[in-house]
mmCIF file of C-alpha atoms in Angstrom:
data_model
loop_
_atom_site.group_PDB
_atom_site.id
_atom_site.type_symbol
_atom_site.label_atom_id
_atom_site.label_comp_id
_atom_site.label_asym_id
_atom_site.label_seq_id
_atom_site.Cartn_x
_atom_site.Cartn_y
_atom_site.Cartn_z
ATOM 1 C CA UNK A 1 -27.591 4.738 35.867
ATOM 2 C CA UNK A 2 -23.460 5.790 34.568
ATOM 3 C CA UNK A 3 -21.925 9.199 35.845
ATOM 4 C CA UNK A 4 -18.917 9.644 33.870
ATOM 5 C CA UNK A 5 -16.662 13.628 33.829
ATOM 6 C CA UNK A 6 -16.733 15.750 30.712
ATOM 7 C CA UNK A 7 -14.898 15.673 27.815
ATOM 8 C CA UNK A 8 -12.909 18.432 29.178
ATOM 9 C CA UNK A 9 -11.180 15.140 32.010
ATOM 10 C CA UNK A 10 -7.791 14.908 31.269
ATOM 11 C CA UNK A 11 -7.531 11.341 33.742
ATOM 12 C CA UNK A 12 -8.455 10.533 37.782
ATOM 13 C CA UNK A 13 -7.700 13.751 38.703
ATOM 14 C CA UNK A 14 -9.718 15.964 37.420
ATOM 15 C CA UNK A 15 -12.462 17.908 38.110
ATOM 16 C CA UNK A 16 -15.948 15.921 36.819
ATOM 17 C CA UNK A 17 -17.632 19.033 37.040
ATOM 18 C CA UNK A 18 -15.936 20.609 34.675
ATOM 19 C CA UNK A 19 -18.042 21.868 31.593
ATOM 20 C CA UNK A 20 -17.147 22.880 28.682
ATOM 21 C CA UNK A 21 -16.274 26.928 28.024
ATOM 22 C CA UNK A 22 -14.920 27.018 31.588
ATOM 23 C CA UNK A 23 -19.352 26.250 32.493
ATOM 24 C CA UNK A 24 -19.970 24.367 36.785
ATOM 25 C CA UNK A 25 -21.650 21.029 35.239
ATOM 26 C CA UNK A 26 -24.300 21.477 37.818
ATOM 27 C CA UNK A 27 -24.765 25.144 37.215
ATOM 28 C CA UNK A 28 -26.318 23.853 33.049
ATOM 29 C CA UNK A 29 -28.915 21.943 34.084
ATOM 30 C CA UNK A 30 -29.595 22.896 37.826
ATOM 31 C CA UNK A 31 -33.211 21.556 38.294
ATOM 32 C CA UNK A 32 -32.219 18.052 36.204
ATOM 33 C CA UNK A 33 -29.003 18.039 38.013
ATOM 34 C CA UNK A 34 -30.478 18.367 41.591
ATOM 35 C CA UNK A 35 -33.223 16.158 41.182
ATOM 36 C CA UNK A 36 -30.419 13.492 40.155
ATOM 37 C CA UNK A 37 -28.813 13.773 43.013
ATOM 38 C CA UNK A 38 -32.032 13.889 45.333
ATOM 39 C CA UNK A 39 -33.070 10.465 43.862
ATOM 40 C CA UNK A 40 -30.016 8.313 42.830
ATOM 41 C CA UNK A 41 -27.774 6.946 45.094
ATOM 42 C CA UNK A 42 -23.965 6.050 44.280
ATOM 43 C CA UNK A 43 -22.989 2.476 44.219
ATOM 44 C CA UNK A 44 -20.101 2.224 42.677
ATOM 45 C CA UNK A 45 -16.868 5.268 41.866
ATOM 46 C CA UNK A 46 -14.875 3.035 38.822
ATOM 47 C CA UNK A 47 -12.780 4.746 36.425
ATOM 48 C CA UNK A 48 -13.174 4.863 32.067
ATOM 49 C CA UNK A 49 -10.701 5.046 29.000
ATOM 50 C CA UNK A 50 -7.528 6.883 30.706
ATOM 51 C CA UNK A 51 -8.088 6.735 34.091
ATOM 52 C CA UNK A 52 -11.510 9.506 33.395
ATOM 53 C CA UNK A 53 -13.601 8.807 37.382
ATOM 54 C CA UNK A 54 -17.747 7.552 36.522
ATOM 55 C CA UNK A 55 -20.125 6.363 39.204
ATOM 56 C CA UNK A 56 -22.835 4.073 38.660
ATOM 57 C CA UNK A 57 -26.171 5.386 40.648
ATOM 58 C CA UNK A 58 -29.207 4.071 41.410
ATOM 59 C CA UNK A 59 -32.546 5.034 41.556
ATOM 60 C CA UNK A 60 -33.593 5.367 45.471
ATOM 61 C CA UNK A 61 -36.636 2.676 46.513
ATOM 62 C CA UNK A 62 -38.672 6.289 47.106
ATOM 63 C CA UNK A 63 -38.966 9.700 44.639
ATOM 64 C CA UNK A 64 -37.755 12.695 46.210
ATOM 65 C CA UNK A 65 -39.839 15.492 43.819
ATOM 66 C CA UNK A 66 -37.430 18.457 43.720
ATOM 67 C CA UNK A 67 -38.163 21.155 46.378
ATOM 68 C CA UNK A 68 -36.551 24.084 48.119
ATOM 69 C CA UNK A 69 -36.767 26.135 51.237
ATOM 70 C CA UNK A 70 -36.475 30.046 50.841
ATOM 71 C CA UNK A 71 -33.672 31.050 53.597
ATOM 72 C CA UNK A 72 -33.722 34.879 52.391
ATOM 73 C CA UNK A 73 -34.140 37.085 49.483
ATOM 74 C CA UNK A 74 -31.494 39.822 48.757
ATOM 75 C CA UNK A 75 -30.298 43.430 46.562
ATOM 76 C CA UNK A 76 -27.036 42.650 44.874
ATOM 77 C CA UNK A 77 -24.807 43.912 42.523
ATOM 78 C CA UNK A 78 -22.208 43.376 39.988
ATOM 79 C CA UNK A 79 -18.916 42.803 40.612
ATOM 80 C CA UNK A 80 -19.018 42.990 44.481
ATOM 81 C CA UNK A 81 -18.984 40.186 47.225
ATOM 82 C CA UNK A 82 -21.814 38.787 49.358
ATOM 83 C CA UNK A 83 -21.390 35.984 51.823
ATOM 84 C CA UNK A 84 -23.254 32.517 51.646
ATOM 85 C CA UNK A 85 -25.759 31.916 54.248
ATOM 86 C CA UNK A 86 -24.770 29.056 55.945
ATOM 87 C CA UNK A 87 -27.741 26.804 56.498
ATOM 88 C CA UNK A 88 -28.248 22.666 57.498
ATOM 89 C CA UNK A 89 -27.852 19.663 55.662
ATOM 90 C CA UNK A 90 -28.375 19.804 51.522
ATOM 91 C CA UNK A 91 -27.011 22.126 48.957
ATOM 92 C CA UNK A 92 -26.956 25.992 48.948
ATOM 93 C CA UNK A 93 -28.227 27.857 45.477
ATOM 94 C CA UNK A 94 -28.397 31.198 44.744
ATOM 95 C CA UNK A 95 -30.951 32.168 42.527
ATOM 96 C CA UNK A 96 -30.223 35.268 40.293
ATOM 97 C CA UNK A 97 -33.504 37.541 38.863
ATOM 98 C CA UNK A 98 -32.106 38.461 36.318
ATOM 99 C CA UNK A 99 -33.146 41.659 33.565
ATOM 100 C CA UNK A 100 -30.689 42.319 30.363
ATOM 101 C CA UNK A 101 -30.529 45.616 29.473
ATOM 102 C CA UNK A 102 -31.147 46.946 26.072
ATOM 103 C CA UNK A 103 -28.116 46.482 24.433
ATOM 104 C CA UNK A 104 -28.131 42.845 26.280
ATOM 105 C CA UNK A 105 -31.456 42.528 24.222
ATOM 106 C CA UNK A 106 -29.525 43.814 21.296
ATOM 107 C CA UNK A 107 -26.895 41.751 21.969
ATOM 108 C CA UNK A 108 -28.945 38.393 21.807
ATOM 109 C CA UNK A 109 -30.937 38.749 19.124
ATOM 110 C CA UNK A 110 -28.584 40.310 16.914
ATOM 111 C CA UNK A 111 -25.717 37.707 17.899
ATOM 112 C CA UNK A 112 -24.511 35.603 20.635
ATOM 113 C CA UNK A 113 -25.481 36.420 24.110
ATOM 114 C CA UNK A 114 -22.818 37.668 27.036
ATOM 115 C CA UNK A 115 -21.556 35.888 29.567
ATOM 116 C CA UNK A 116 -22.459 35.375 32.969
ATOM 117 C CA UNK A 117 -19.520 34.544 35.540
ATOM 118 C CA UNK A 118 -19.456 33.842 39.868
ATOM 119 C CA UNK A 119 -16.644 33.805 41.454
ATOM 120 C CA UNK A 120 -16.440 31.881 44.646
ATOM 121 C CA UNK A 121 -14.397 32.480 47.200
ATOM 122 C CA UNK A 122 -14.175 29.223 49.309
ATOM 123 C CA UNK A 123 -13.894 29.058 53.258
ATOM 124 C CA UNK A 124 -10.190 28.276 52.596
ATOM 125 C CA UNK A 125 -9.506 31.701 50.912
ATOM 126 C CA UNK A 126 -9.477 30.099 47.522
ATOM 127 C CA UNK A 127 -10.909 31.707 44.458
ATOM 128 C CA UNK A 128 -12.302 29.495 41.641
ATOM 129 C CA UNK A 129 -14.153 31.626 38.520
ATOM 130 C CA UNK A 130 -16.998 29.262 36.305
ATOM 131 C CA UNK A 131 -19.348 30.644 33.727
ATOM 132 C CA UNK A 132 -22.741 29.872 34.217
ATOM 133 C CA UNK A 133 -25.868 29.229 31.831
ATOM 134 C CA UNK A 134 -27.999 33.323 31.884
ATOM 135 C CA UNK A 135 -31.152 31.344 30.972
ATOM 136 C CA UNK A 136 -30.987 28.644 33.388
ATOM 137 C CA UNK A 137 -29.614 31.043 36.429
ATOM 138 C CA UNK A 138 -33.265 31.645 37.233
ATOM 139 C CA UNK A 139 -33.793 27.671 38.282
ATOM 140 C CA UNK A 140 -30.589 27.907 41.451
ATOM 141 C CA UNK A 141 -27.370 29.118 41.100
ATOM 142 C CA UNK A 142 -24.950 26.203 43.120
ATOM 143 C CA UNK A 143 -23.659 28.236 45.716
ATOM 144 C CA UNK A 144 -22.332 25.712 48.573
ATOM 145 C CA UNK A 145 -20.915 23.422 48.862
ATOM 146 C CA UNK A 146 -18.520 23.436 45.859
ATOM 147 C CA UNK A 147 -18.124 19.418 44.261
ATOM 148 C CA UNK A 148 -15.653 19.146 42.628
ATOM 149 C CA UNK A 149 -14.779 15.147 42.835
ATOM 150 C CA UNK A 150 -17.316 12.508 42.808
ATOM 151 C CA UNK A 151 -17.373 11.458 46.583
ATOM 152 C CA UNK A 152 -19.974 14.778 46.410
ATOM 153 C CA UNK A 153 -18.260 16.283 48.866
ATOM 154 C CA UNK A 154 -16.860 20.088 48.419
ATOM 155 C CA UNK A 155 -15.596 22.944 50.036
ATOM 156 C CA UNK A 156 -18.077 25.460 51.564
ATOM 157 C CA UNK A 157 -17.864 28.505 49.871
ATOM 158 C CA UNK A 158 -17.742 31.977 52.375
ATOM 159 C CA UNK A 159 -18.952 34.084 49.357
ATOM 160 C CA UNK A 160 -19.964 34.482 46.295
ATOM 161 C CA UNK A 161 -20.220 37.150 43.174
ATOM 162 C CA UNK A 162 -21.296 37.345 39.549
ATOM 163 C CA UNK A 163 -19.853 38.962 36.897
ATOM 164 C CA UNK A 164 -21.060 40.405 33.641
ATOM 165 C CA UNK A 165 -19.029 40.735 29.817
ATOM 166 C CA UNK A 166 -19.747 43.105 28.255
ATOM 167 C CA UNK A 167 -20.830 45.843 31.235
ATOM 168 C CA UNK A 168 -23.696 46.487 29.735
ATOM 169 C CA UNK A 169 -25.190 43.284 28.722
ATOM 170 C CA UNK A 170 -27.067 42.822 32.270
ATOM 171 C CA UNK A 171 -28.763 45.193 34.738
ATOM 172 C CA UNK A 172 -26.069 45.625 37.935
ATOM 173 C CA UNK A 173 -28.688 45.342 40.046
ATOM 174 C CA UNK A 174 -31.290 42.501 40.691
ATOM 175 C CA UNK A 175 -33.431 40.690 43.510
ATOM 176 C CA UNK A 176 -32.349 37.402 44.606
ATOM 177 C CA UNK A 177 -33.539 34.611 46.201
ATOM 178 C CA UNK A 178 -31.239 32.262 48.338
ATOM 179 C CA UNK A 179 -32.927 28.638 48.945
ATOM 180 C CA UNK A 180 -31.779 25.254 50.299
ATOM 181 C CA UNK A 181 -32.287 22.425 48.559
ATOM 182 C CA UNK A 182 -32.549 18.958 51.006
ATOM 183 C CA UNK A 183 -29.707 17.024 48.947
ATOM 184 C CA UNK A 184 -28.509 14.691 51.328
ATOM 185 C CA UNK A 185 -25.811 12.555 49.716
ATOM 186 C CA UNK A 186 -23.473 15.805 49.166
ATOM 187 C CA UNK A 187 -21.919 16.746 52.454
ATOM 188 C CA UNK A 188 -19.099 19.516 53.432
ATOM 189 C CA UNK A 189 -15.279 18.634 53.493
ATOM 190 C CA UNK A 190 -13.516 19.092 56.159
ATOM 191 C CA UNK A 191 -11.488 22.978 55.657
ATOM 192 C CA UNK A 192 -7.679 22.774 55.362
ATOM 193 C CA UNK A 193 -6.693 26.026 55.937
ATOM 194 C CA UNK A 194 -3.905 27.481 54.832
ATOM 195 C CA UNK A 195 -1.870 28.334 57.745
ATOM 196 C CA UNK A 196 1.943 29.069 56.112
ATOM 197 C CA UNK A 197 3.136 32.749 56.510
#
């Protein structure tokens, strides 16, 4: 199987997981993306047109069903930072149980739905923001490590925050589960702290 960077990729140094409309590809269809990473391994890294990165993947000899281990449950609010649990090898995901307000349900029915964003505060101090798929978020938002290249090594994430626009689209308080998905091919990168004053 070939996995190539999205249409927004302009060259060899792009983030292959950056999707259309500032969405994070691993959150668009989270169960499928995780199942692929669980059941395929990288055979080769190569480039396609304009140096765009791509992977050649091969199915593993044995099939691994998708599974997750619950790390904790937590009540959360929009617009607040929450620490990402530190766990063993694998991928930590956040599974928010979001509920639409009456205005949000009407908006979904009559117009285009609102926007859910997730902000990542990396251990380096950098903050990144992506749009998330509201309907697929219950299947798990990728939390840590945050991948931005096909090495499958990503920056560890210290905390995350969910925001919504408009503000009356989603109820501001919700329950969440933190889960660990045992994807061994995904590894945290070495953190390089900026020591300049």
